[in-house]
Coordinates of C-alpha atoms and ligand atoms in Angstrom, one line a residue:
X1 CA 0.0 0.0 0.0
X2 CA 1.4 3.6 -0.4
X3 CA 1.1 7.2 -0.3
X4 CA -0.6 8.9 2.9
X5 CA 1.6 11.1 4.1
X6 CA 0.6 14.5 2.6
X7 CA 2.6 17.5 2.7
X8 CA 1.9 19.7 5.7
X9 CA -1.4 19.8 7.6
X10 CA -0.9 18.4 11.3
X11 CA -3.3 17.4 13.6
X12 CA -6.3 20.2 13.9
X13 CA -9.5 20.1 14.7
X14 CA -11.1 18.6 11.4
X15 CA -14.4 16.9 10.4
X16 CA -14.8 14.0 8.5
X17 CA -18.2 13.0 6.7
X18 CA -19.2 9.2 6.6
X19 CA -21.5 7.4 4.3
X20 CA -21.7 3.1 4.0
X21 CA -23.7 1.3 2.1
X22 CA -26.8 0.5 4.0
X23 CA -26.4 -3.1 4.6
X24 CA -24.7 -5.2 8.0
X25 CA -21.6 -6.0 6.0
X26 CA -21.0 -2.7 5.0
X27 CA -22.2 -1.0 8.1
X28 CA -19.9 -2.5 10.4
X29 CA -16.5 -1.7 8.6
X30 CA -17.6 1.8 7.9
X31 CA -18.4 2.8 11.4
X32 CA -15.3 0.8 12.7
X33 CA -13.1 2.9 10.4
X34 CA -15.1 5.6 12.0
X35 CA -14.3 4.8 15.9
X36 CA -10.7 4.2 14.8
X37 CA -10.8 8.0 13.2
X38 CA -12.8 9.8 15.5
X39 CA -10.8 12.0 18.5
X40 CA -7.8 11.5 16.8
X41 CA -5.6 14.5 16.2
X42 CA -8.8 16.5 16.8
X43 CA -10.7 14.3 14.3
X44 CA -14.5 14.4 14.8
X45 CA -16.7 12.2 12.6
X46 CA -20.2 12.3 11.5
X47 CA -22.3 9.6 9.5
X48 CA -24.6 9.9 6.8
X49 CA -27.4 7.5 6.6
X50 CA -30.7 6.2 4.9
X51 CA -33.7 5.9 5.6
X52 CA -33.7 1.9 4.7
X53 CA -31.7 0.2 7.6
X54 CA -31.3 3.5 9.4
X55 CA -28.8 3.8 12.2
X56 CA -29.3 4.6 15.6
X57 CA -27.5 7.6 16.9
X58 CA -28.1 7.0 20.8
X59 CA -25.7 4.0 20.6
X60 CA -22.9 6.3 19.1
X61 CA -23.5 9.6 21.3
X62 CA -19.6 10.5 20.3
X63 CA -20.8 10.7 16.7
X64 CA -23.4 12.6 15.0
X65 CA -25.8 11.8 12.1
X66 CA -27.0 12.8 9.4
X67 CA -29.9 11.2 7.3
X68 CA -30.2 11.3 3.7
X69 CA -33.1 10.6 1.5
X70 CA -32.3 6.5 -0.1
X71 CA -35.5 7.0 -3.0
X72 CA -35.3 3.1 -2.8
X73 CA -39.0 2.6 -3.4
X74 CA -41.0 0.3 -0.8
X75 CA -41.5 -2.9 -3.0
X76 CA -37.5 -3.0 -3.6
X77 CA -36.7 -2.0 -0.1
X78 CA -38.9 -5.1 1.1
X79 CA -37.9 -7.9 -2.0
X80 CA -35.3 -6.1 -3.9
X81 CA -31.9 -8.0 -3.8
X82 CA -28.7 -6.0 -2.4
X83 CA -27.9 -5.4 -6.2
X84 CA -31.0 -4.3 -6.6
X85 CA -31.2 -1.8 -3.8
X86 CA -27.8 -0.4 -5.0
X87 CA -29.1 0.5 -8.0
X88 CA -32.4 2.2 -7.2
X89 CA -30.2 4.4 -4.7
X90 CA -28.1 5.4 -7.4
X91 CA -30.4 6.3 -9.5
X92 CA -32.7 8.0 -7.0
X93 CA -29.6 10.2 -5.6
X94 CA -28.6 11.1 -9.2
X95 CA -32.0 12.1 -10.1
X96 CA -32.2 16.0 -9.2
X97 CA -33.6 17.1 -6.2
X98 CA -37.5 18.1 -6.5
X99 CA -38.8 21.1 -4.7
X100 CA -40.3 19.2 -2.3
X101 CA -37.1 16.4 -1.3
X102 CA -34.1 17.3 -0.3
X103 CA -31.3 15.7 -2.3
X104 CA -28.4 14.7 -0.7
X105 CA -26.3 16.7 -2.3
X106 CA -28.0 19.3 -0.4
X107 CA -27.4 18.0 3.0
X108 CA -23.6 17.6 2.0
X109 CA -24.0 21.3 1.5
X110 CA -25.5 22.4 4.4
X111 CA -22.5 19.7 6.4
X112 CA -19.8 21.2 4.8
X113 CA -20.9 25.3 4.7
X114 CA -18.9 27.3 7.3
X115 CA -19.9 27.3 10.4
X116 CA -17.5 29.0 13.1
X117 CA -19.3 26.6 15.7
X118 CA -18.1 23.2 13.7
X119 CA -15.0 22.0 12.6
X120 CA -14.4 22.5 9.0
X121 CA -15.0 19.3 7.3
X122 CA -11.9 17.3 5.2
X123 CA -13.4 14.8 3.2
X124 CA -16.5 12.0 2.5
X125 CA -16.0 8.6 3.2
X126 CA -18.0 6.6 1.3
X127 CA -19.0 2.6 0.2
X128 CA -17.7 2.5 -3.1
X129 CA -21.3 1.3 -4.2
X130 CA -22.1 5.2 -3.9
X131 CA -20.9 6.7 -6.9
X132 CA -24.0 8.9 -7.3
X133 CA -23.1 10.3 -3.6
X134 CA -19.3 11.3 -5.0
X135 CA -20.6 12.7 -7.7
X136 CA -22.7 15.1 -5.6
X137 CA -19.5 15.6 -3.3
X138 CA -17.6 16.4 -6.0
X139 CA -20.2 19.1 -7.4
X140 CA -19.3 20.7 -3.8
X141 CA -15.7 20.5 -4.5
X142 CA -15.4 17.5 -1.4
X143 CA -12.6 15.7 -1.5
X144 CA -13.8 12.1 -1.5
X145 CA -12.0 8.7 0.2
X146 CA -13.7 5.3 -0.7
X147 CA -13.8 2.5 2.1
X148 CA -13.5 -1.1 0.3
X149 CA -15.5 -3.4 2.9
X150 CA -14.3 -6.3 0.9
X151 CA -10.7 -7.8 0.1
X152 CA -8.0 -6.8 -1.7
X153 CA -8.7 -10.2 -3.8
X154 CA -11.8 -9.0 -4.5
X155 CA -11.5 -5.1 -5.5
X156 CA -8.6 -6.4 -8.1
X157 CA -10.6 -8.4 -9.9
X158 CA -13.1 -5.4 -10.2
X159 CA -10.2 -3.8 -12.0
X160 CA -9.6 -7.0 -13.7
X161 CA -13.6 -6.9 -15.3
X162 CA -12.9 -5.9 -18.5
X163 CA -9.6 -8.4 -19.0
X164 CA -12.0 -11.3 -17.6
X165 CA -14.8 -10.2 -20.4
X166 CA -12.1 -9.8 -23.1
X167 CA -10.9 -13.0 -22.6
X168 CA -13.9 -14.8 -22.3
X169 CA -14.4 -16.1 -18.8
X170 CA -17.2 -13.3 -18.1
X171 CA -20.1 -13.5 -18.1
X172 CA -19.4 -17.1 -16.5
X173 CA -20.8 -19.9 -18.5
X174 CA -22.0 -23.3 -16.8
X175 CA -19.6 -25.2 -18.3
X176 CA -16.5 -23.5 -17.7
X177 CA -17.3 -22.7 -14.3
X178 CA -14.3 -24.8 -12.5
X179 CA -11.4 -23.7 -15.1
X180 CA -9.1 -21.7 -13.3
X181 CA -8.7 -17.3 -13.9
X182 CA -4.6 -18.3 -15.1
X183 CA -4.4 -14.3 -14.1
X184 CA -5.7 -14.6 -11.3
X185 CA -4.8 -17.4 -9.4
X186 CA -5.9 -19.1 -6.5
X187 CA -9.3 -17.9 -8.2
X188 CA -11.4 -20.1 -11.0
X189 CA -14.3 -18.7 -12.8
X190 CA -17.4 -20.3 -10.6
X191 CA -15.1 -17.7 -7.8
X192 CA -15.6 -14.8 -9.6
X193 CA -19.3 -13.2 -8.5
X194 CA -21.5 -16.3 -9.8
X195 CA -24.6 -16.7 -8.2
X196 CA -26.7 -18.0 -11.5
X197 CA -26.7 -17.1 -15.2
X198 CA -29.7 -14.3 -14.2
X199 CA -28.3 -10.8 -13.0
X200 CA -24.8 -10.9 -14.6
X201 CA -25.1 -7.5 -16.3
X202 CA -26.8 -6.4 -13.2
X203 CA -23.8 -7.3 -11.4
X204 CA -21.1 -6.1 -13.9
X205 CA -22.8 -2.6 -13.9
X206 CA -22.4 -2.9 -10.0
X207 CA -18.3 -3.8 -10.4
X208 CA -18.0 -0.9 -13.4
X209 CA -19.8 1.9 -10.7
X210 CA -17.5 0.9 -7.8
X211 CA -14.2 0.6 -9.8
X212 CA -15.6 4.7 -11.1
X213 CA -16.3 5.5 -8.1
X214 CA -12.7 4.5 -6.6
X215 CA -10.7 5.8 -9.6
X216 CA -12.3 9.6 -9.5
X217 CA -11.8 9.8 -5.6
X218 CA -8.9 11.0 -3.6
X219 CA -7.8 7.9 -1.9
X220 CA -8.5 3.9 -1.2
X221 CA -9.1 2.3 2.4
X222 CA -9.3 -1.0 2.0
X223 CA -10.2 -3.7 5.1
X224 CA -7.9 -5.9 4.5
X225 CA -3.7 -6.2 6.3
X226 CA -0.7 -6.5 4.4
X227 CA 0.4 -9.7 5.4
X228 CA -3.0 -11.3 4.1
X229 CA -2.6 -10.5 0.2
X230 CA 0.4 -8.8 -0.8
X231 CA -0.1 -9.8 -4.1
X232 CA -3.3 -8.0 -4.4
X233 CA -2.5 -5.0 -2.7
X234 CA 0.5 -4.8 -5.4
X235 CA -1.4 -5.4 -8.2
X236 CA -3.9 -3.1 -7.2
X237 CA -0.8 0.0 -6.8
X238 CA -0.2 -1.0 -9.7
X239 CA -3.2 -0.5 -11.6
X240 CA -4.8 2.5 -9.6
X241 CA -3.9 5.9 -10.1
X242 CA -5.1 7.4 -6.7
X243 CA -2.9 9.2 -4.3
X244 CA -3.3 6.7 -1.8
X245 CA -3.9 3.1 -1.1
X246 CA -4.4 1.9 2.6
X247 CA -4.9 -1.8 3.8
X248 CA -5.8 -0.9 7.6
X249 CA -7.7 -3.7 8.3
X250 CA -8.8 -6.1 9.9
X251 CA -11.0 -2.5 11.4
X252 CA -12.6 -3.7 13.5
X253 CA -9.5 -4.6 15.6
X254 CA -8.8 -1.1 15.0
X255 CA -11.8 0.9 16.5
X256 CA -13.0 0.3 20.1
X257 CA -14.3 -2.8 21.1
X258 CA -17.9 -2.0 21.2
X259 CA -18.7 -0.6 17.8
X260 CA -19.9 -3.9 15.8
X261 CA -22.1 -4.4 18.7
X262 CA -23.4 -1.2 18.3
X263 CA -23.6 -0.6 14.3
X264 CA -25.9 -4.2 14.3
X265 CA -29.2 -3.9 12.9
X266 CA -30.5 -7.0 14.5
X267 CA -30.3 -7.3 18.6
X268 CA -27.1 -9.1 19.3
X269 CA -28.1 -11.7 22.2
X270 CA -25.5 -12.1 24.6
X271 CA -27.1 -15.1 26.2
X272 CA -25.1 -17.3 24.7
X273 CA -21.9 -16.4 26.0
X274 CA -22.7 -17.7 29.5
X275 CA -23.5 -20.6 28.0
X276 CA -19.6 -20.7 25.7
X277 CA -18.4 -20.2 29.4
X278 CA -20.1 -23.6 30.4
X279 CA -18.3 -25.2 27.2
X280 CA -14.6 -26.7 27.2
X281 CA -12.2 -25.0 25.3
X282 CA -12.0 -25.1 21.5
X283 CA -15.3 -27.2 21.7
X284 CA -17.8 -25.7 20.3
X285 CA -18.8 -25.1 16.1
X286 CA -20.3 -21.5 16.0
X287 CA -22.5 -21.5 12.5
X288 CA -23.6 -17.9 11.1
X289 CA -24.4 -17.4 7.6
X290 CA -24.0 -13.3 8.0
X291 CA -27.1 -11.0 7.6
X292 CA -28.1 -11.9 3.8
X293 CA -27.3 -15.5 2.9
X294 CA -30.2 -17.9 3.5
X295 CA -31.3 -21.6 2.8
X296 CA -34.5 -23.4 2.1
X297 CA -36.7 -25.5 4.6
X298 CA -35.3 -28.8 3.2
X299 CA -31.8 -27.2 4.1
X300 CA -32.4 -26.3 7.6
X301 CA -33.9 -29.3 8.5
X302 CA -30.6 -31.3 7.3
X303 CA -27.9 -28.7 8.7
X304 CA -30.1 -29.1 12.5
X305 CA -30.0 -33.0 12.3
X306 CA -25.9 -32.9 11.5
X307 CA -25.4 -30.3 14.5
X308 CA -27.5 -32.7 16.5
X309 CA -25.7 -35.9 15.5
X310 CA -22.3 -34.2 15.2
X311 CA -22.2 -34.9 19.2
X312 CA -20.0 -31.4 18.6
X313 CA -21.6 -28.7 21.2
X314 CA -22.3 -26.2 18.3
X315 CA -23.9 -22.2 18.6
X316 CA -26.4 -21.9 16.1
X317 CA -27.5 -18.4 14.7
X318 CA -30.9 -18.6 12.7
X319 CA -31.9 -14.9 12.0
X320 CA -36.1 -14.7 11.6
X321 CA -35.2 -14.3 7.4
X322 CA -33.0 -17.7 7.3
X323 CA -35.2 -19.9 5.8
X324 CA -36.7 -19.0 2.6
X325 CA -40.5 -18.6 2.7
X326 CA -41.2 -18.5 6.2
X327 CA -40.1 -16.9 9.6
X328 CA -38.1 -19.1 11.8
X329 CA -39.3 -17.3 15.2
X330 CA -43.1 -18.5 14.2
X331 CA -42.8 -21.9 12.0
X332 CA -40.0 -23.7 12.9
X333 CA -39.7 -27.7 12.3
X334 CA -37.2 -29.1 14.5
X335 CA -35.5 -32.6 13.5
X336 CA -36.3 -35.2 16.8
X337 CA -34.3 -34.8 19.5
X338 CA -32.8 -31.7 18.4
X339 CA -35.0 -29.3 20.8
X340 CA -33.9 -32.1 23.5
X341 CA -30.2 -31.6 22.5
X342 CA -30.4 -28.1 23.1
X343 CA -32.7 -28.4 26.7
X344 CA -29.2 -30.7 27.6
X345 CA -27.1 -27.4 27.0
X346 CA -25.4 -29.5 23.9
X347 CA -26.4 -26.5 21.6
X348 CA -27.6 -23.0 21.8
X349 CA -30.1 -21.2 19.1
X350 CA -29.9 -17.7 19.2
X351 CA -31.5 -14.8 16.2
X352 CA -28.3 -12.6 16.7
X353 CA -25.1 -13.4 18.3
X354 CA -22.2 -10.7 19.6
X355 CA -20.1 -12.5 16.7
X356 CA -17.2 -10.7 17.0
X357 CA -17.0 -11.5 21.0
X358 CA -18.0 -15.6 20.3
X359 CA -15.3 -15.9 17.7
X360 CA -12.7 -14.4 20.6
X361 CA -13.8 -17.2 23.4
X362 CA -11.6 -19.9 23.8
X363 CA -14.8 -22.3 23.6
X364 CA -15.2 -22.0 20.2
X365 CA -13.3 -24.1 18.0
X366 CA -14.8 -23.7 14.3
X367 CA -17.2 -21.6 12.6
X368 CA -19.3 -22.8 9.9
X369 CA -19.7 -19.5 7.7
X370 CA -21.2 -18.0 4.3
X371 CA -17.6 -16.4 4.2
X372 CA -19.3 -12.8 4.2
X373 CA -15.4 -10.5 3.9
X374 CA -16.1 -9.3 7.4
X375 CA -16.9 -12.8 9.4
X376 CA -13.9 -14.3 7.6
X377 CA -11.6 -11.9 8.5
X378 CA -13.1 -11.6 11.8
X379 CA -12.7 -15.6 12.0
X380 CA -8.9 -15.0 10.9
X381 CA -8.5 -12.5 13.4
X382 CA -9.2 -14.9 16.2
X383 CA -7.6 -17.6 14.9
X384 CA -10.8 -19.5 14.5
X385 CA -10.0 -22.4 11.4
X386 CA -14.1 -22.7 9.0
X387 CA -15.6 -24.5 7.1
X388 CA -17.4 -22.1 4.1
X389 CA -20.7 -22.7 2.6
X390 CA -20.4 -19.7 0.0
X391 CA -23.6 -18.4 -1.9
X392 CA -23.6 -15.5 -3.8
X393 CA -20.9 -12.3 -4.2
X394 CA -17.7 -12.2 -2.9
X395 CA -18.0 -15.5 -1.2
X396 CA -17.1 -18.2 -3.0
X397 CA -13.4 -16.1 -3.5
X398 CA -13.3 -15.6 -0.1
X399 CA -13.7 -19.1 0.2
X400 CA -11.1 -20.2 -2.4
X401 CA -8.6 -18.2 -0.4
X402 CA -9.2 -19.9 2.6
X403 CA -8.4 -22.9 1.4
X404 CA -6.2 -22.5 -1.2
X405 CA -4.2 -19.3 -0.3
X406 CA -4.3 -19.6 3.5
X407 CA -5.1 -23.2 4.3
X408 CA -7.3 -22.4 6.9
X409 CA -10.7 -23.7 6.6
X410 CA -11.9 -25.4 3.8
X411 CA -15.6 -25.3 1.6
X412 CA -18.7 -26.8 1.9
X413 CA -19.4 -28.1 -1.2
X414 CA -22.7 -30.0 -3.0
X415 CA -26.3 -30.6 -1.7
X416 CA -26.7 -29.6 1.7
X417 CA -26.8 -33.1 3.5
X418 CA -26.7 -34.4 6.6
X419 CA -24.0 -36.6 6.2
X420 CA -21.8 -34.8 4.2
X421 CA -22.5 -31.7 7.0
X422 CA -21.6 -34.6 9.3
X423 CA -18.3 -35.3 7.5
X424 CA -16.9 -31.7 7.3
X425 CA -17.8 -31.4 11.0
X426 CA -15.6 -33.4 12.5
X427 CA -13.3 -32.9 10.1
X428 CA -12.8 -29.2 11.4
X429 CA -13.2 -29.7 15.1
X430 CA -11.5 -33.5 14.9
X431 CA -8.0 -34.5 14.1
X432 CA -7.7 -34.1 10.9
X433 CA -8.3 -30.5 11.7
X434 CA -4.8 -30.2 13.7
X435 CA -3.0 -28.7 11.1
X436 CA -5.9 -26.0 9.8
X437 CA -5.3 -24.9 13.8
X438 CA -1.5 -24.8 13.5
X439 CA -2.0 -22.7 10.1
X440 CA -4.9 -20.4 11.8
X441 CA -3.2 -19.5 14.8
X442 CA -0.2 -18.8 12.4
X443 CA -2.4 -16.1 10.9
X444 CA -3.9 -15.1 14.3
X445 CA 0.2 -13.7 15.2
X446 CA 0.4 -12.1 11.6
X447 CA -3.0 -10.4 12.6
X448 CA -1.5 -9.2 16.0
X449 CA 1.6 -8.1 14.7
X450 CA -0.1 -5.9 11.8
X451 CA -2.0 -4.3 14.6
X452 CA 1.0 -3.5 17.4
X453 CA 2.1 0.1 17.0
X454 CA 4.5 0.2 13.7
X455 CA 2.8 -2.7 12.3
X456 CA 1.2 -2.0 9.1
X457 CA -1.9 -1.6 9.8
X458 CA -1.5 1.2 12.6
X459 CA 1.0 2.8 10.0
X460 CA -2.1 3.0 7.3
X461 CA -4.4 4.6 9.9
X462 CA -1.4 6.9 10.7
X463 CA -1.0 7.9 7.2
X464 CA -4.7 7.9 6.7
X465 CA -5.5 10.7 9.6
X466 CA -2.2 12.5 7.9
X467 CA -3.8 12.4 4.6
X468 CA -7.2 13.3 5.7
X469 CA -5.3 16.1 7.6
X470 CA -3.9 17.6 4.3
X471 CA -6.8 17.7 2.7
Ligands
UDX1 C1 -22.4 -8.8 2.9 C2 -22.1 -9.9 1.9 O1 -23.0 -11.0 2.1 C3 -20.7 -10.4 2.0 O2 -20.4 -11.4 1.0 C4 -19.7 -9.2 1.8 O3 -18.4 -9.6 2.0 C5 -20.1 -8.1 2.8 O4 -21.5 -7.7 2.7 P1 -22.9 -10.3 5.2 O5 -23.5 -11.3 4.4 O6 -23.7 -9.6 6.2 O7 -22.1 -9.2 4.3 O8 -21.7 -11.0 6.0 P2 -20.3 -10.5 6.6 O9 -19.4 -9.8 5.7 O10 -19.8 -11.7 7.3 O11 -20.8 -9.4 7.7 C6 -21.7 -9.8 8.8 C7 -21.4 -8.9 10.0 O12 -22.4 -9.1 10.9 C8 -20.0 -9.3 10.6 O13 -19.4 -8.1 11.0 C9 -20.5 -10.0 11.9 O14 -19.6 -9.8 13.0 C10 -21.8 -9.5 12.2 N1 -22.7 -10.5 12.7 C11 -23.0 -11.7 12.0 C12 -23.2 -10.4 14.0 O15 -22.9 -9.4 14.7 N2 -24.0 -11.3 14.6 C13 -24.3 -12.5 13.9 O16 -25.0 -13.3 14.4 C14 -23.8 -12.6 12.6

């Protein structure tokens, strides 16, 4: 990663303006690069936010807010895919503000015009999904930072997009799916973004908008460490022409200890770590498929009969929207003896769970994930080895890193079944998982050590706050 020092401009008494994408995964890393900003060399930091999946500013009282109109209309706020929802903010924030709405171009206005009361303000961070929102900073003459929530892995091959469709391997086609991206190794084309033959262009407009937005801005934060992909990080130097490129990640090691907790849309219950406590060390599977990813009823039914006949103690997270079709809290089938199982205290249920706290207890010993960017890094960080049921996204490279690139977890793969959910089980928290552990805890140090004071990490925030200083 480079750049960040700037010339000049100390500390001072600066704000800076923050904007994520309104969805969990890209909530948490943006207000964790928030609380690692804010009261630093006079650093104060206020967040702008939507209407759909609005934020709660009494759980932040350091921070203030902002809303902004989304214009994501009702039907696509309740059904529409994440894709989906990007796109109808873009086009609603582009649109020009009617007499009646305010735009949000106007509330950047009214943020950033002088006041002798408020600090003046530096810069925007925003998702790079917001490319409509730079476009209105950048009508105000605000410099504009863009906050990656995904990996380095993932970001290059959004610069990669029009090499992939040059040579053929986009859009994906079923039969190719397993041959490997030669340019792009660990990754094959199934890895890159394929979640069915349906939405490609949807998603490719979705890469071209973020890889925009990141090339007209003033800078690149990406949650991700050195250490992790230094090939990635190089190639995307290499290929960027911004002033700076910073991998201060993992962020939420980076901010204080609370703020996940606090940025979560859904209640986290922390019920269940009285109950880890009751659990011996490194013996319990935590399974969380992040706040999007979901499964049919046939599904659930076989994943709760292999965590019952696993005879593993396992921490199950079923939000109300898991199971497609029906809500989990009201019409839930359990397989026999599972609800027994769980009465024994040989497995817990719970809707939301303090993630970030289970992954740290030394009770749990593997984590069954979608391999959402922020619960595998999160996993890394606590040297927690996983198995990886990807599903749409960024997750099936995520998952092809893990068990290619870092050898520490491995994926998931065919019909959900009990006995092949059975298999991978005890192949994680068993034996034959000794040397995942060796290679996890491995990457645990490397975490630790880009996180002590001139490790990389704190170097990139360094140069970040200098940066955002000389703006
Ligand atoms: C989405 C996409 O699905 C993912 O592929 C992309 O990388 C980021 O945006 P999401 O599916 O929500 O993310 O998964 P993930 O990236 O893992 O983020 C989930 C966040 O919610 C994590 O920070 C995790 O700590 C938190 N979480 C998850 C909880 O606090 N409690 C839970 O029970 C589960």
């Amino acid at each position: 990663t480079r750049g960040g020092g700037g010339a000049g401009g100390g500390g001072g008494w600066r704000r800076v303006l923050v904007f994520p994408l309104p969805f969990q995964g890209h909530i948490n890393p943006m207000l964790q690069l928030a609380g690692a900003l804010h009261g630093r060399d006079g650093l104060s930091v206020t967040v702008l936010h939507t209407g759909f999946n609005a934020l709660d500013p009494s759980l932040h009282p350091e921070l203030a807010f902002a809303e902004v109109p989304d214009g994501v209309p009702p039907d696509v706020a309740a059904a529409g895919s994440i894709v989906e929802i990007i796109h109808a903010m873009n086009a609603a924030m582009e649109g020009e503000s009617s007499p009646t709405s305010t735009s949000v171009r106007d509330v950047l206005a009214s943020l950033v015009a002088a006041d002798e009361g408020k600090p003046p303000v530096a810069c925007l961070i925003i998702d790079a999904n917001l490319l409509a929102v730079q476009k209105a900073a950048a009508s105000l003459g605000l410099p504009t930072l863009v906050l990656r929530t995904g990996s380095a892995a993932c970001f290059s091959c959004f610069l990669a997009y029009p090499m992939l469709h040059e040579k053929r391997y986009m859009p994906p086609k079923e039969s190719r799916l397993y041959e490997p991206v030669k340019e792009l190794p660990p990754l094959r084309i199934r890895d890159l973004f394929y979640s069915g033959p349906a939405n490609h262009e949807m998603i490719r407009q979705v890469l071209a908008r973020a890889t925009e937005t990141v090339r007209n801005s003033d800078g690149l934060v990406i949650n991700t460490f050195d250490e992790l992909e230094p090939a990635e990080l190089e190639r995307i130097c290499g290929e960027l022409d911004v002033a700076v490129v910073l991998a201060a990640g993992p962020l939420h090691k980076l901010s204080p200890v609370d703020y996940a907790g606090r940025s979560s849309l859904l209640r986290q219950d922390h019920s269940c770590m009285e109950w880890l406590d009751t659990q011996a060390t490194g013996s319990v599977l935590y399974v969380s498929f992040g706040s999007l990813a979901s499964m049919d009823s046939d599904e659930f039914l076989e994943v709760a009969g292999a965590l019952h006949s696993s005879g593993h103690p396992f921490l199950w997270v079923v939000r109300p929207d898991l199971v497609r079709g029906s809500h989990t809290t009201t019409s839930t089938r359990w397989p026999d003896g599972f609800e027994r199982a769980v009465e024994e205290g040989r497995g817990k249920v719970i809707q939301w769970a303090p993630q970030q706290q289970v992954l740290a207890h030394h009770a749990v010993g593997g984590f069954w994930t979608h391999a959402g960017w922020n619960s595998t890094l999160e996993s890394i960080s606590e040297g927690v080895p996983m198995i990886c049921r990807p599903q749409f996204a960024d997750q099936m490279m995520n998952t092809r890193y893990v068990q290619e690139a870092w050898g520490v977890g491995f994926e998931l793969e065919g019909e959900l079944k009990r006995g092949e959910i059975e298999r991978a089980i005890r192949k994680l928290m068993g034996e034959e998982g000794a040397d995942m552990r060796e290679r996890t805890d491995e990457l645990r140090r490397k975490v630790a050590g880009c996180l002590e004071s001139g490790g990389s990490s704190q170097v990139a925030l360094d140069n970040l706050v200098k940066y955002i200083a000389s703006l």
